[in-house]
mmCIF file of C-alpha atoms in Angstrom:
data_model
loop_
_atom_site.group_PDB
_atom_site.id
_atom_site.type_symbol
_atom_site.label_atom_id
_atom_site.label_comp_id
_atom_site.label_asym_id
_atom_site.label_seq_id
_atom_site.Cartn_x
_atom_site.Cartn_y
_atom_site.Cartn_z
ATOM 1 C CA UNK M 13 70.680 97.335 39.010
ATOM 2 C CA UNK M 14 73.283 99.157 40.909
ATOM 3 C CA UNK M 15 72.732 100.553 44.460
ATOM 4 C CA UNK M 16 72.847 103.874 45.436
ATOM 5 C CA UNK M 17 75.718 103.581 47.013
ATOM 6 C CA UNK M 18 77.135 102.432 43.913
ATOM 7 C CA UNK M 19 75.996 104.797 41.631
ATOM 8 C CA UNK M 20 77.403 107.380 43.957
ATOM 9 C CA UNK M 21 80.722 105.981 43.550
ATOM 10 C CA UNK M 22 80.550 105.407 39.729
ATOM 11 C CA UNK M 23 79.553 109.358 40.047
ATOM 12 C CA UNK M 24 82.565 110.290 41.579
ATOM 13 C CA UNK M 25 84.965 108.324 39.475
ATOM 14 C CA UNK M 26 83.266 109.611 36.595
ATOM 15 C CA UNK M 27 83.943 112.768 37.290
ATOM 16 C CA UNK M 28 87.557 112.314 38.195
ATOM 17 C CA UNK M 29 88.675 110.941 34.873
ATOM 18 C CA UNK M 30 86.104 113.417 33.023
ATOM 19 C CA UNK M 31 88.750 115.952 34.059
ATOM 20 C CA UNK M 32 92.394 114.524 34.310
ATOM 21 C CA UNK M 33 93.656 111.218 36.121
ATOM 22 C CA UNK M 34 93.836 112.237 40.123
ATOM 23 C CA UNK M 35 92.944 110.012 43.399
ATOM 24 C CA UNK M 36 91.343 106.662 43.262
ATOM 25 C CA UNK M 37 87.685 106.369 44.879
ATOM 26 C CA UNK M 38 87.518 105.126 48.118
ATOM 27 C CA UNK M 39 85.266 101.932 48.644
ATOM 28 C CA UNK M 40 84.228 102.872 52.206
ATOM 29 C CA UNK M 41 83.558 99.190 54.446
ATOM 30 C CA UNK M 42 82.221 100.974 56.971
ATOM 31 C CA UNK M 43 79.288 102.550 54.692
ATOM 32 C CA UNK M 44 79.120 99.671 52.815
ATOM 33 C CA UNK M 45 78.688 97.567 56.176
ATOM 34 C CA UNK M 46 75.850 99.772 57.235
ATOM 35 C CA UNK M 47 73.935 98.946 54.589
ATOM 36 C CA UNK M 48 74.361 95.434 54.461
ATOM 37 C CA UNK M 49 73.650 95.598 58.449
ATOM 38 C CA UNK M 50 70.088 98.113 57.365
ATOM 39 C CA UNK M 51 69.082 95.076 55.454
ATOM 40 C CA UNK M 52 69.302 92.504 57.412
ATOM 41 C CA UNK M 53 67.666 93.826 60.641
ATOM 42 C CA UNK M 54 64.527 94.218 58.048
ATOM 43 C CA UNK M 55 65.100 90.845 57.025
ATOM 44 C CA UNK M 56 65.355 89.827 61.319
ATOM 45 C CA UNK M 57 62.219 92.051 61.897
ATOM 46 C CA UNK M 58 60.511 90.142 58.679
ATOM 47 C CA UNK M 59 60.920 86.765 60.341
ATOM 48 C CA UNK M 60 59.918 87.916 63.743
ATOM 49 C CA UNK M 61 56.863 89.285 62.219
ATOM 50 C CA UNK M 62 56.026 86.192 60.238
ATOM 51 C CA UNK M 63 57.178 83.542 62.931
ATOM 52 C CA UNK M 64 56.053 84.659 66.319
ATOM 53 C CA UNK M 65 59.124 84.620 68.745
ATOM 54 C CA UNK M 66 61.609 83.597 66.046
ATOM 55 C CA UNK M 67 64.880 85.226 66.391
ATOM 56 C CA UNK M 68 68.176 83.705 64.126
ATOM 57 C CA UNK M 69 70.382 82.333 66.569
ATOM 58 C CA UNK M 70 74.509 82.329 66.915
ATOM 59 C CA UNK M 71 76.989 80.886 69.399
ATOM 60 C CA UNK M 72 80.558 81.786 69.539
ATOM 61 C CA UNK M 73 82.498 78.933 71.131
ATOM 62 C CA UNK M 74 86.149 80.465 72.728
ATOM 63 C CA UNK M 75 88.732 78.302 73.716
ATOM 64 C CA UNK M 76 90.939 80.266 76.528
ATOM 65 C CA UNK M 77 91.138 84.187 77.174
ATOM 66 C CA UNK M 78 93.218 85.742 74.272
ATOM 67 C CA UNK M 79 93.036 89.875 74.696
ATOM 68 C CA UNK M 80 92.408 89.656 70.790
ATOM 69 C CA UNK M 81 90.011 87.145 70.323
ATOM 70 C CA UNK M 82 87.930 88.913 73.449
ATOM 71 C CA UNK M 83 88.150 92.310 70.836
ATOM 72 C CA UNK M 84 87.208 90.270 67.490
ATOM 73 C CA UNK M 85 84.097 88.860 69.774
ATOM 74 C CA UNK M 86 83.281 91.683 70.845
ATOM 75 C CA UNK M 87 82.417 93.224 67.798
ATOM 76 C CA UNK M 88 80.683 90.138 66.639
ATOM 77 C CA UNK M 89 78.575 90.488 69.560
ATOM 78 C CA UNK M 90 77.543 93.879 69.510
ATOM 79 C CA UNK M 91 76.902 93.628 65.315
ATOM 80 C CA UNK M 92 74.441 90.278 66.230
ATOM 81 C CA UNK M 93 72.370 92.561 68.697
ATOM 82 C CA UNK M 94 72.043 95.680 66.460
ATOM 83 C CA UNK M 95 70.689 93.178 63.381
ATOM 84 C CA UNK M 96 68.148 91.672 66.622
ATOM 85 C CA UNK M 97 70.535 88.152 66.386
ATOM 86 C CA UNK M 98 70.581 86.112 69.331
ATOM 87 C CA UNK M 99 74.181 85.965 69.960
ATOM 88 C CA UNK M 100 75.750 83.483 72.898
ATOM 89 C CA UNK M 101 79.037 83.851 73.769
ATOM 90 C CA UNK M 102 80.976 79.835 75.005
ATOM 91 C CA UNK M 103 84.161 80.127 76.632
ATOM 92 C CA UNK M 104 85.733 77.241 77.764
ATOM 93 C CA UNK M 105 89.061 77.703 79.504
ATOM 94 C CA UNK M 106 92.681 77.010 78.329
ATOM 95 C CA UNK M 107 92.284 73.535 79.787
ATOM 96 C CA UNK M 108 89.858 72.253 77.615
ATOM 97 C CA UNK M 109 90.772 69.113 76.283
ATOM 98 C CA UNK M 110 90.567 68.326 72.178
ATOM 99 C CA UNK M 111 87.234 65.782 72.653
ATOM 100 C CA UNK M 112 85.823 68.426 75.134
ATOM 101 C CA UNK M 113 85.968 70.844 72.341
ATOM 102 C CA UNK M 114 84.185 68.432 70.239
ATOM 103 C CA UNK M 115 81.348 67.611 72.609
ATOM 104 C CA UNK M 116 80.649 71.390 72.650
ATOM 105 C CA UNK M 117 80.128 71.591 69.496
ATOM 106 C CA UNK M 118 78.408 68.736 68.972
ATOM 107 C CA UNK M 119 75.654 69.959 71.422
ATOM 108 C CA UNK M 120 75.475 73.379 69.515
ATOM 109 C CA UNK M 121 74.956 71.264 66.318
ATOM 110 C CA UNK M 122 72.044 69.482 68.214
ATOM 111 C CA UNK M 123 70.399 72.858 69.576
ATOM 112 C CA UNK M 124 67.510 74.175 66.964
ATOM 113 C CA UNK M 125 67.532 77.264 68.630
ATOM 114 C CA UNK M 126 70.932 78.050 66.804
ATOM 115 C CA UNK M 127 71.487 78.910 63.494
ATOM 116 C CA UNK M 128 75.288 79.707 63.307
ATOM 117 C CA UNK M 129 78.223 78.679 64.806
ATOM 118 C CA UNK M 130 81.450 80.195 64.842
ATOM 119 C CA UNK M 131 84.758 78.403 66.530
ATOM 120 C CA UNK M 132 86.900 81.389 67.588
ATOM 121 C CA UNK M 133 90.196 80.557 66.642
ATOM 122 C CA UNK M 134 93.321 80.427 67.385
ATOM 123 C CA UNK M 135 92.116 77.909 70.307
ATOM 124 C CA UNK M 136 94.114 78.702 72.913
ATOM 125 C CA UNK M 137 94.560 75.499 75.137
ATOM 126 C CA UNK M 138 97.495 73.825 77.090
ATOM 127 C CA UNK M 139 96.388 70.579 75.008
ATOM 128 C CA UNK M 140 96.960 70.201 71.620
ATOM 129 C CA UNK M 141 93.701 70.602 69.225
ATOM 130 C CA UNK M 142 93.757 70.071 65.771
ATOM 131 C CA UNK M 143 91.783 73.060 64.528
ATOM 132 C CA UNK M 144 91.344 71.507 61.662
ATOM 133 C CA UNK M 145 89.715 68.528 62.773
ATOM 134 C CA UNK M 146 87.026 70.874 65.203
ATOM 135 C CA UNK M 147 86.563 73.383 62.354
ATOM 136 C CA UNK M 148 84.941 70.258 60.275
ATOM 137 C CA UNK M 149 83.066 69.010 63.523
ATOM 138 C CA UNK M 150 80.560 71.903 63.172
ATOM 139 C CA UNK M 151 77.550 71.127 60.755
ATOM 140 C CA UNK M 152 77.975 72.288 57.570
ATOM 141 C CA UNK M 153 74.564 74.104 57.933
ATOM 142 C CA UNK M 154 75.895 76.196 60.476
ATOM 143 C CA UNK M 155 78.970 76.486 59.623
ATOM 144 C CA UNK M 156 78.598 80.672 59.128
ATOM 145 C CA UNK M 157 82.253 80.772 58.636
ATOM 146 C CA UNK M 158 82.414 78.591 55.544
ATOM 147 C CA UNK M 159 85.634 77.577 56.640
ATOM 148 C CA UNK M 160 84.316 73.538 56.918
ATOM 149 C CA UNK M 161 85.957 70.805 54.122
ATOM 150 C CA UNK M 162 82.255 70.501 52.635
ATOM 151 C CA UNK M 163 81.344 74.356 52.474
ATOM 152 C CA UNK M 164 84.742 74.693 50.957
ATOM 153 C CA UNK M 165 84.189 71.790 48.756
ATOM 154 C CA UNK M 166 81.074 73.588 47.277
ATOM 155 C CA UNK M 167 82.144 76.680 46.556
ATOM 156 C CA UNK M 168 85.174 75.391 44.750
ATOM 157 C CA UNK M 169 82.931 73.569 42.210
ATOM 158 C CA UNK M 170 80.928 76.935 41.903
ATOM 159 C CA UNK M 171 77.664 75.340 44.444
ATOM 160 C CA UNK M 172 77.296 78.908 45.690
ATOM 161 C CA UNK M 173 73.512 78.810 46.107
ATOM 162 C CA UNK M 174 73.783 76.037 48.535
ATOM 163 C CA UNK M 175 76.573 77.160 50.723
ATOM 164 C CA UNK M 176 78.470 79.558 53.127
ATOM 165 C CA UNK M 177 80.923 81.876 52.233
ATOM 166 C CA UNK M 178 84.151 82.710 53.874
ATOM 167 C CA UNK M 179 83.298 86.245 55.532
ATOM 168 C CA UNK M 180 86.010 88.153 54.514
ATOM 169 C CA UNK M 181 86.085 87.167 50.793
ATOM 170 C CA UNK M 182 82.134 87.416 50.547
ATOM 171 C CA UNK M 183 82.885 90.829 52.137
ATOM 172 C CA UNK M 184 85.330 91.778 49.343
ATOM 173 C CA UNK M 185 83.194 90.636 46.315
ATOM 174 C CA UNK M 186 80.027 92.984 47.680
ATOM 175 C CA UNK M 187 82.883 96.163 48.048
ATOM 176 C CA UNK M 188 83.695 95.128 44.568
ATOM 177 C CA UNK M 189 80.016 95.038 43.211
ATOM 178 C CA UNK M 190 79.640 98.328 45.507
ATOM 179 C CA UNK M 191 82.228 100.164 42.275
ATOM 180 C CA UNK M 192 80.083 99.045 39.571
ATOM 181 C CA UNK M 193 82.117 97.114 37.847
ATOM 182 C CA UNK M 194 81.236 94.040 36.405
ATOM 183 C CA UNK M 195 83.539 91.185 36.923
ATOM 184 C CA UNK M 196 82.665 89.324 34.312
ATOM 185 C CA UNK M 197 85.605 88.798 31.746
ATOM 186 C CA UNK M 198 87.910 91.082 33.538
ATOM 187 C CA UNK M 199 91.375 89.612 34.753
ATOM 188 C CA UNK M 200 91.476 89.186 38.413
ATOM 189 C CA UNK M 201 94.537 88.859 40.689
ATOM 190 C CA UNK M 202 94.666 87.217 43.969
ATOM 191 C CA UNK M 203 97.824 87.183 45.989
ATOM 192 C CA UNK M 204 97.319 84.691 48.485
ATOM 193 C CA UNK M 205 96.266 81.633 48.768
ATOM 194 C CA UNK M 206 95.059 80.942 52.519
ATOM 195 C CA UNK M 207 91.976 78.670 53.460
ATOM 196 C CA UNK M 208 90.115 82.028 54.751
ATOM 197 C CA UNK M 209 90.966 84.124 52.245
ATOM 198 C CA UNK M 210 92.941 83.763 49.193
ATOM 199 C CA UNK M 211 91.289 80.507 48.052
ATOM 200 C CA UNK M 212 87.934 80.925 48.071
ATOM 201 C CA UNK M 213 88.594 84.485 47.077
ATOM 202 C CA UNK M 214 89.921 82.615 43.839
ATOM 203 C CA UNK M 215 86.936 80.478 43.268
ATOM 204 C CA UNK M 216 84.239 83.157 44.061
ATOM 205 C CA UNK M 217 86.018 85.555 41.094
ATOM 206 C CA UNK M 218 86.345 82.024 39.245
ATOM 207 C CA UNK M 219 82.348 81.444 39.204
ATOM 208 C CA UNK M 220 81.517 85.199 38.737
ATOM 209 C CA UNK M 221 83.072 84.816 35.489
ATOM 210 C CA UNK M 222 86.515 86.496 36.000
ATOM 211 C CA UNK M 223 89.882 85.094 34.412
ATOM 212 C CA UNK M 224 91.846 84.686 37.840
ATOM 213 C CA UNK M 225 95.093 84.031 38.543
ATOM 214 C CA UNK M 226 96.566 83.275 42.403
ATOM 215 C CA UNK M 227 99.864 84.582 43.085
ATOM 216 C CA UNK M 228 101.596 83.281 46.227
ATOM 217 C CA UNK M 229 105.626 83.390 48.209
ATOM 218 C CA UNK M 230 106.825 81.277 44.616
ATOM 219 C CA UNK M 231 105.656 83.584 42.468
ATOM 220 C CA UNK M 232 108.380 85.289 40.368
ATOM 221 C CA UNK M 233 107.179 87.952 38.334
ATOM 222 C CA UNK M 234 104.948 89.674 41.043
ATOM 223 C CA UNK M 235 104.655 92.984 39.592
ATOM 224 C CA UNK M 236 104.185 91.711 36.260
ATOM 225 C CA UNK M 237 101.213 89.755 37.223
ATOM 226 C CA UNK M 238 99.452 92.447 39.242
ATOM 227 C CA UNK M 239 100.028 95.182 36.295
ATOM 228 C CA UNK M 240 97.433 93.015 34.726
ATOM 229 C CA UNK M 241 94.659 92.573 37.132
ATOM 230 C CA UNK M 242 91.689 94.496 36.638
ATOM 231 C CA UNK M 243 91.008 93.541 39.651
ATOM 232 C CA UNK M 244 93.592 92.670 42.266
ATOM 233 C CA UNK M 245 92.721 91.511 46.004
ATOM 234 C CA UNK M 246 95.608 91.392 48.295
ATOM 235 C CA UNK M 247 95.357 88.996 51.643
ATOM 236 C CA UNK M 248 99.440 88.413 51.439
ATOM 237 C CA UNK M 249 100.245 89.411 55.180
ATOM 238 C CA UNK M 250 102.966 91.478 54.556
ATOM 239 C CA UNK M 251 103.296 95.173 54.988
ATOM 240 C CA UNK M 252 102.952 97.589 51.865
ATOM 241 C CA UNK M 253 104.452 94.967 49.747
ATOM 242 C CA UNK M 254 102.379 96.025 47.075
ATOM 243 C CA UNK M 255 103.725 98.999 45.501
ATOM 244 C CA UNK M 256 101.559 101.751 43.543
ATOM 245 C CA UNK M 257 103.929 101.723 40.267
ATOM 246 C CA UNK M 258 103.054 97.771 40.687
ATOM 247 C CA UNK M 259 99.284 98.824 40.142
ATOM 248 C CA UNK M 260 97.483 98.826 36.772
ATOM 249 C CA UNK M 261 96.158 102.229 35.731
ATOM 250 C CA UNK M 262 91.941 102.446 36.665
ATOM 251 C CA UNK M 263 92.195 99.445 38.142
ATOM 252 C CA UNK M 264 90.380 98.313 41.254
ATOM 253 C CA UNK M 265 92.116 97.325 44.866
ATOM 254 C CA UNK M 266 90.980 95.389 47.360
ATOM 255 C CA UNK M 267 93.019 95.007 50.429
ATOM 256 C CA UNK M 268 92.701 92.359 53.306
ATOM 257 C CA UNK M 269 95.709 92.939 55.378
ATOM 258 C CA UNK M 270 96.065 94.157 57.848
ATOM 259 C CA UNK M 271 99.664 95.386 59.937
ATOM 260 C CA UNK M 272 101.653 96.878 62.198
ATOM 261 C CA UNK M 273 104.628 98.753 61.602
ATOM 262 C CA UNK M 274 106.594 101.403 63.583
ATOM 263 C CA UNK M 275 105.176 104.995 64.116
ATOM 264 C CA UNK M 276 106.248 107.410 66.196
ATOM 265 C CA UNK M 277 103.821 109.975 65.730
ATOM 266 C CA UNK M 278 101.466 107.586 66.759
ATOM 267 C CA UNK M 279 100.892 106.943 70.903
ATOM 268 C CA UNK M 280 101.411 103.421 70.279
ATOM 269 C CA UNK M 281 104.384 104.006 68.539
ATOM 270 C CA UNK M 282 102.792 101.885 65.739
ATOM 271 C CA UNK M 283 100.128 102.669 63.493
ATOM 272 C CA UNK M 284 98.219 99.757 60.824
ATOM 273 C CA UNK M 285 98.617 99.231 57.700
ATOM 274 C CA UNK M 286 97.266 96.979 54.733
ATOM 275 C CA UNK M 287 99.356 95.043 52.089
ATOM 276 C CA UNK M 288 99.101 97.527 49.262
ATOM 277 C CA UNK M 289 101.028 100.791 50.106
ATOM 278 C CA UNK M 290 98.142 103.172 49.891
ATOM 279 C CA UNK M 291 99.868 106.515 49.140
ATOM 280 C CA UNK M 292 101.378 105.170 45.646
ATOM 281 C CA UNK M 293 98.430 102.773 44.822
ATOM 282 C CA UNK M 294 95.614 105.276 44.823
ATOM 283 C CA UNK M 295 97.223 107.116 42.636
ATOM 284 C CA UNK M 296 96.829 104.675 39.846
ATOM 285 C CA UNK M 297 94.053 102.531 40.951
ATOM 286 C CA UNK M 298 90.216 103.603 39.791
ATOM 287 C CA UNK M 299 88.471 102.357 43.358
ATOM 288 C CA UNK M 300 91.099 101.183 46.412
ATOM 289 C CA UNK M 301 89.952 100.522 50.032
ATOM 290 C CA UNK M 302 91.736 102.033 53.142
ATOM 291 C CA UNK M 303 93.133 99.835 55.621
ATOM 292 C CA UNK M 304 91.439 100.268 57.833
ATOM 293 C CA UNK M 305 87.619 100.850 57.588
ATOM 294 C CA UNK M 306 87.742 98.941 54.102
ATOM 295 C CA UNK M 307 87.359 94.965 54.195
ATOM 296 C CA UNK M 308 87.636 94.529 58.291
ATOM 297 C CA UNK M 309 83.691 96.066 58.629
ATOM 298 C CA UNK M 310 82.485 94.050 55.554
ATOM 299 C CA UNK M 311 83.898 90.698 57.137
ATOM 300 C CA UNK M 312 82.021 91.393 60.516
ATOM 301 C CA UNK M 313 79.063 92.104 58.146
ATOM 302 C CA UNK M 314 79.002 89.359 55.705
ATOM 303 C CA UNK M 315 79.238 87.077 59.121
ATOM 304 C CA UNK M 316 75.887 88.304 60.141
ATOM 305 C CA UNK M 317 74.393 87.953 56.447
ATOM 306 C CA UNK M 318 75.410 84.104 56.763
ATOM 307 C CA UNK M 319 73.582 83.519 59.946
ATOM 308 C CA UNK M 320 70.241 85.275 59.067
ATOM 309 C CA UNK M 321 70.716 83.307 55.690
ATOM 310 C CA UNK M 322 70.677 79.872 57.555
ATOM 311 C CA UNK M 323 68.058 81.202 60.171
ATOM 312 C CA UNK M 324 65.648 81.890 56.503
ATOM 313 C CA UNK M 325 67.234 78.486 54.706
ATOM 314 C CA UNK M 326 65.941 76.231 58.192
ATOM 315 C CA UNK M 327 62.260 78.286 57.945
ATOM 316 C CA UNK M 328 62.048 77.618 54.348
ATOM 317 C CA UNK M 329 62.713 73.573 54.767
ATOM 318 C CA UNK M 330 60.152 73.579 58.182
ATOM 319 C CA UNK M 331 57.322 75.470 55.982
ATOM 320 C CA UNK M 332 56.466 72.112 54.143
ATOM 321 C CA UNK M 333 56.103 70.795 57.657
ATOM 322 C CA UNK M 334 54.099 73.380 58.905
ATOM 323 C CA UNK M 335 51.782 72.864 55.972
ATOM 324 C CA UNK M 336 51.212 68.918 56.399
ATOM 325 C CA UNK M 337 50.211 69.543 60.034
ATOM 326 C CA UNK M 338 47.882 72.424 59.638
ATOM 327 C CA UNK M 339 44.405 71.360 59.087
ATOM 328 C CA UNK M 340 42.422 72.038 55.909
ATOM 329 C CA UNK M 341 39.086 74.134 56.629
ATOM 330 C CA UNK M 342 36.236 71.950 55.260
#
């Protein structure tokens, strides 16, 4: 069944075409983000209810004091506490070693209490760390960001049930479902092919039955490819690169970037901007989202949906316990 939210936006697009071809709809992150955040503080009051003193539990381990990783955590913070998340912010400073890194999260793995943890990255230390060796160090069961080799592994050979997500691509498949429009048999394009975004973005189209195709720096025909996706998500980093006349008529957009370029109108002098250039592409598109307040909220969002999801998957394996050790009235 759709949601409201997406029968309001079916609605509107309706009514568009009904009269002659005019603006794409607007997938709005931020309402979409709402909701998903309404739901899951009933889910976190649910628990609390059910389990006296239970309360899903996150850590955020920091290495150093970047201004924008302070900002990203920030947000995660203040999202955790709204949902009723126990939220714990690590920061380690930029001397932190590679194996002191390790031991930190080794500890966090070890700690019931915690449900998620995320590794703030870049890690910003005087010592070389292979973020790729500390991403894989955190336990696959609280691994909220999906980014570890055996979440990754999983979702690539369609295991979605019994693993997590990357944020921002989980974010962009419930904007998708948020239009209406079923993704089964339609031709999907990703351009992209990063470990956060473009690749699982590929497999989670992949097992929701789309035809996909991954377009990437070597691709040649470009244009050609995305004037045939019914569905095209763009996580390319580049600004605007995606032109409107590019776009296929009714078709939806999905845009991850997010950049920079010059504006003087602006007090900045700069003003962001996502990978498709909006003005020409939502003129062709059926549903676009704006960059920003399209996939940033969602991927803030679908973070918080992973945790309380291993908070419920850790009560559902202790129930069985609970049961063995509970007396039976005679």
């Amino acid at each position: 069944m759709l949601s409201l939210a997406a029968l309001s936006l079916r609605l509107v697009a309706s009514s568009r075409h009904s009269s002659r071809r005019s603006l794409a709809t607007v997938i709005s992150g931020i309402k979409t983000s709402n909701l998903v955040r309404e739901r899951l503080k009933a889910e976190v009051e649910s628990m609390k209810s059910e389990f006296s003193g239970f309360r899903p539990g996150l850590v955020v381990l920091q290495v150093g004091d970047r201004d924008d990783s302070n900002l990203y955590i920030s947000t995660k913070l203040k999202a955790a506490a709204e949902i009723g998340i126990q939220a714990k912010h690590v920061r380690l400073p930029n001397t932190t070693t590679q194996d002191e890194v390790l031991r930190s999260i080794l500890a966090v793995n070890e700690d019931l209490s915690v449900h998620g943890l995320i590794v703030q990255l870049p890690l910003d230390s005087v010592h070389a760390i292979d973020s790729e060796l500390v991403s894989n160090a955190v336990s696959p069961e609280k691994d909220v960001d999906g980014l570890s080799c055996i979440n990754a592994g999983k979702l690539s050979r369609g295991d979605l049930n019994n693993c997590f997500i990357p944020c921002t691509p989980n974010g962009c498949m419930e904007l998708i479902r948020q239009t209406g429009v079923s993704v089964a048999g339609k031709h999907a394009v990703v351009i992209g092919r990063s470990k956060i975004v473009g690749a699982p973005m590929h497999d989670l189209l992949l097992w929701n039955h789309a035809t996909v195709t991954t377009c990437h720096s070597k691709t040649a025909d470009l244009p050609e490819q995305v004037g045939r996706a019914d569905i095209l998500v763009v996580g390319a980093g580049r600004a605007e690169m995606v032109r409107g006349e590019w776009v296929k008529e009714g078709a939806v957009v999905i845009d991850c970037g997010i950049n920079y370029i010059p504006d003087e109108t602006k007090a900045s002098g700069k003003r962001v901007v996502g990978d498709v250039h909006y003005a020409s592409a939502n003129q062709r598109a059926g549903f676009i989202t704006p960059v920003p307040g399209g996939v940033g909220p969602m991927t803030v969002a679908m973070l918080m949906e992973n945790t309380v999801q291993s908070a419920q998957r850790l009560l559902l394996k202790s129930q069985p316990r609970r049961l063995k050790t509970e007396k039976v009235p005679v």
